Amino acid sequence: EQTAHQVAVFDADGIRTERLVVIDGDRISVEEPDEGQPAVGQIIAADGHTLLPGLVDMHIHIEGSASGAPVGYPERALQALLENGVTTAFDLGSRMNMISALKARLQNGTILGPKLLTVGPLISAPGGHPCIDFYSSDFCLLVESAQAAREAVDRIAERNPDFIKLVLEGGSAERGALPRLSESSARA
């Protein structure tokens, strides 16, 4: 006979104490203690523990560098995110071929990591951030007009990213002003 164990649950509704946590396949549910034993699923012994929902990291560069220059071990970085409770991550600037292959490996289960949402190559002005340091059409598409911006979006959309990223920053304290996308390019 299984016994129910109680746990504090921290989620969007706040902290709820003395809840039963049930895993059924790939679903986790929280039951009120007075609802009795669930009919299906595995009861987790978690007395005295707290359950958190998966964390979402809204801005990563899985290659480790905002410049897009490859620096390391993306598989290990994904594993570390998951080990620290991140179940969804938004990669907002990596080489498209690398990140697409990595995402495919996550989806087919060859590697372990969080759900990965990606952008295509960044759209920036020629000489603009971050494409001044590292340029490849797999990382940045440089546009100087509204028409070029529309063509860049069409080109990126063919690769099915989750989002398209326009880089609007105009520089940094170390570099001073860098070229920016024109308003008409950004609106296109």
Short mmCIF file of N, CA, C and O in Angstrom, two decimals, residues 81-128:
data_model
loop_
_atom_site.label_atom_id
_atom_site.label_comp_id
_atom_site.label_asym_id
_atom_site.label_seq_id
_atom_site.Cartn_x
_atom_site.Cartn_y
_atom_site.Cartn_z
N LEU A 81 22.19 23.82 -17.14
CA LEU A 81 20.94 24.55 -16.97
C LEU A 81 19.88 23.65 -16.36
O LEU A 81 19.21 24.01 -15.38
N LEU A 82 19.73 22.46 -16.92
CA LEU A 82 18.73 21.52 -16.43
C LEU A 82 19.01 21.11 -14.99
O LEU A 82 18.10 21.06 -14.15
N GLU A 83 20.26 20.85 -14.67
CA GLU A 83 20.64 20.45 -13.31
C GLU A 83 20.33 21.55 -12.30
O GLU A 83 20.20 21.28 -11.11
N ASN A 84 20.21 22.79 -12.76
CA ASN A 84 19.92 23.91 -11.88
C ASN A 84 18.46 24.35 -11.95
O ASN A 84 18.12 25.47 -11.56
N GLY A 85 17.60 23.49 -12.49
CA GLY A 85 16.17 23.75 -12.47
C GLY A 85 15.62 24.49 -13.66
O GLY A 85 14.43 24.78 -13.71
N VAL A 86 16.46 24.83 -14.64
CA VAL A 86 15.98 25.54 -15.84
C VAL A 86 15.42 24.49 -16.81
O VAL A 86 16.15 23.63 -17.28
N THR A 87 14.12 24.58 -17.08
CA THR A 87 13.48 23.62 -17.97
C THR A 87 13.16 24.21 -19.34
O THR A 87 12.79 23.48 -20.25
N THR A 88 13.30 25.54 -19.47
CA THR A 88 13.13 26.21 -20.75
C THR A 88 14.17 27.33 -20.83
O THR A 88 14.35 28.06 -19.86
N ALA A 89 14.83 27.45 -21.99
CA ALA A 89 15.83 28.51 -22.17
C ALA A 89 15.66 29.13 -23.55
O ALA A 89 15.37 28.44 -24.52
N PHE A 90 15.85 30.44 -23.60
CA PHE A 90 15.79 31.19 -24.85
C PHE A 90 17.21 31.54 -25.26
O PHE A 90 17.86 32.35 -24.59
N ASP A 91 17.71 30.94 -26.35
CA ASP A 91 19.02 31.31 -26.87
C ASP A 91 18.81 32.47 -27.82
O ASP A 91 18.19 32.34 -28.86
N LEU A 92 19.38 33.61 -27.46
CA LEU A 92 19.13 34.84 -28.22
C LEU A 92 20.32 35.29 -29.03
O LEU A 92 20.46 36.46 -29.35
N GLY A 93 21.18 34.35 -29.41
CA GLY A 93 22.29 34.72 -30.28
C GLY A 93 23.37 33.66 -30.33
O GLY A 93 24.31 33.69 -29.56
N SER A 94 23.20 32.70 -31.20
CA SER A 94 24.21 31.67 -31.48
C SER A 94 24.18 31.40 -32.97
O SER A 94 23.24 31.77 -33.66
N ARG A 95 25.21 30.75 -33.45
CA ARG A 95 25.24 30.41 -34.88
C ARG A 95 24.06 29.50 -35.20
O ARG A 95 23.81 28.53 -34.53
N MET A 96 23.33 29.83 -36.26
CA MET A 96 22.09 29.13 -36.60
C MET A 96 22.31 27.65 -36.86
O MET A 96 21.54 26.82 -36.39
N ASN A 97 23.33 27.29 -37.62
CA ASN A 97 23.55 25.86 -37.91
C ASN A 97 23.83 25.08 -36.64
O ASN A 97 23.30 23.99 -36.43
N MET A 98 24.66 25.64 -35.75
CA MET A 98 24.98 24.96 -34.50
C MET A 98 23.75 24.83 -33.62
O MET A 98 23.44 23.75 -33.12
N ILE A 99 23.01 25.92 -33.43
CA ILE A 99 21.89 25.90 -32.51
C ILE A 99 20.76 25.03 -33.05
O ILE A 99 20.07 24.34 -32.30
N SER A 100 20.56 25.00 -34.36
CA SER A 100 19.52 24.14 -34.96
C SER A 100 19.86 22.67 -34.76
O SER A 100 18.98 21.87 -34.42
N ALA A 101 21.12 22.32 -34.95
CA ALA A 101 21.54 20.92 -34.74
C ALA A 101 21.40 20.53 -33.27
O ALA A 101 20.95 19.42 -32.95
N LEU A 102 21.76 21.44 -32.38
CA LEU A 102 21.65 21.17 -30.94
C LEU A 102 20.19 20.99 -30.55
O LEU A 102 19.84 20.05 -29.80
N LYS A 103 19.34 21.84 -31.07
CA LYS A 103 17.91 21.75 -30.77
C LYS A 103 17.33 20.42 -31.28
O LYS A 103 16.53 19.78 -30.59
N ALA A 104 17.74 20.00 -32.46
CA ALA A 104 17.27 18.72 -33.01
C ALA A 104 17.71 17.56 -32.12
O ALA A 104 16.93 16.62 -31.87
N ARG A 105 18.93 17.61 -31.62
CA ARG A 105 19.43 16.56 -30.72
C ARG A 105 18.65 16.54 -29.40
O ARG A 105 18.39 15.47 -28.85
N LEU A 106 18.26 17.70 -28.91
CA LEU A 106 17.43 17.76 -27.70
C LEU A 106 16.06 17.14 -27.98
O LEU A 106 15.56 16.35 -27.18
N GLN A 107 15.48 17.50 -29.12
CA GLN A 107 14.14 17.02 -29.44
C GLN A 107 14.10 15.52 -29.70
O GLN A 107 13.11 14.88 -29.38
N ASN A 108 15.19 14.96 -30.25
CA ASN A 108 15.15 13.51 -30.50
C ASN A 108 15.72 12.70 -29.33
O ASN A 108 15.80 11.48 -29.40
N GLY A 109 16.12 13.40 -28.26
CA GLY A 109 16.55 12.71 -27.04
C GLY A 109 17.99 12.24 -27.02
O GLY A 109 18.37 11.50 -26.12
N THR A 110 18.80 12.63 -27.99
CA THR A 110 20.22 12.20 -27.98
C THR A 110 21.02 12.92 -26.92
O THR A 110 22.04 12.41 -26.49
N ILE A 111 20.58 14.13 -26.53
CA ILE A 111 21.22 14.84 -25.43
C ILE A 111 20.14 15.34 -24.48
O ILE A 111 18.98 15.46 -24.87
N LEU A 112 20.53 15.59 -23.26
CA LEU A 112 19.61 16.02 -22.24
C LEU A 112 19.77 17.52 -22.00
O LEU A 112 20.89 18.02 -21.95
N GLY A 113 18.66 18.22 -21.87
CA GLY A 113 18.70 19.65 -21.59
C GLY A 113 17.30 20.21 -21.54
O GLY A 113 16.32 19.51 -21.73
N PRO A 114 17.20 21.51 -21.28
CA PRO A 114 15.89 22.15 -21.23
C PRO A 114 15.30 22.31 -22.63
O PRO A 114 16.00 22.17 -23.63
N LYS A 115 14.02 22.63 -22.68
CA LYS A 115 13.41 23.01 -23.94
C LYS A 115 14.15 24.26 -24.41
O LYS A 115 14.36 25.20 -23.65
N LEU A 116 14.55 24.28 -25.66
CA LEU A 116 15.37 25.36 -26.19
C LEU A 116 14.60 26.13 -27.25
O LEU A 116 14.16 25.55 -28.25
N LEU A 117 14.42 27.41 -27.03
CA LEU A 117 13.81 28.31 -28.01
C LEU A 117 14.91 29.16 -28.59
O LEU A 117 15.81 29.61 -27.88
N THR A 118 14.86 29.40 -29.91
CA THR A 118 15.99 30.04 -30.59
C THR A 118 15.53 31.16 -31.51
O THR A 118 14.38 31.22 -31.93
N VAL A 119 16.50 32.01 -31.84
CA VAL A 119 16.31 33.02 -32.87
C VAL A 119 17.17 32.59 -34.05
O VAL A 119 18.07 31.78 -33.91
N GLY A 120 16.88 33.14 -35.19
CA GLY A 120 17.75 32.90 -36.34
C GLY A 120 18.95 33.82 -36.25
O GLY A 120 19.21 34.42 -35.20
N PRO A 121 19.67 33.97 -37.33
CA PRO A 121 20.77 34.94 -37.32
C PRO A 121 20.22 36.31 -36.88
O PRO A 121 19.09 36.68 -37.19
N LEU A 122 21.03 37.04 -36.15
CA LEU A 122 20.64 38.38 -35.68
C LEU A 122 20.57 39.34 -36.86
O LEU A 122 21.37 39.24 -37.79
N ILE A 123 19.65 40.27 -36.81
CA ILE A 123 19.58 41.31 -37.83
C ILE A 123 20.15 42.57 -37.21
O ILE A 123 19.67 43.05 -36.18
N SER A 124 21.20 43.09 -37.83
CA SER A 124 21.89 44.26 -37.29
C SER A 124 22.34 45.16 -38.44
O SER A 124 22.31 44.77 -39.61
N ALA A 125 22.77 46.36 -38.08
CA ALA A 125 23.33 47.29 -39.07
C ALA A 125 24.77 46.89 -39.38
O ALA A 125 25.45 46.31 -38.52
N PRO A 126 25.27 47.14 -40.57
CA PRO A 126 26.68 46.87 -40.86
C PRO A 126 27.57 47.59 -39.84
O PRO A 126 27.39 48.77 -39.57
N GLY A 127 28.48 46.84 -39.22
CA GLY A 127 29.35 47.40 -38.19
C GLY A 127 28.68 47.56 -36.85
O GLY A 127 29.27 48.07 -35.91
N GLY A 128 27.43 47.09 -36.74
CA GLY A 128 26.66 47.23 -35.50
C GLY A 128 26.92 46.10 -34.52
O GLY A 128 27.54 45.09 -34.84
#
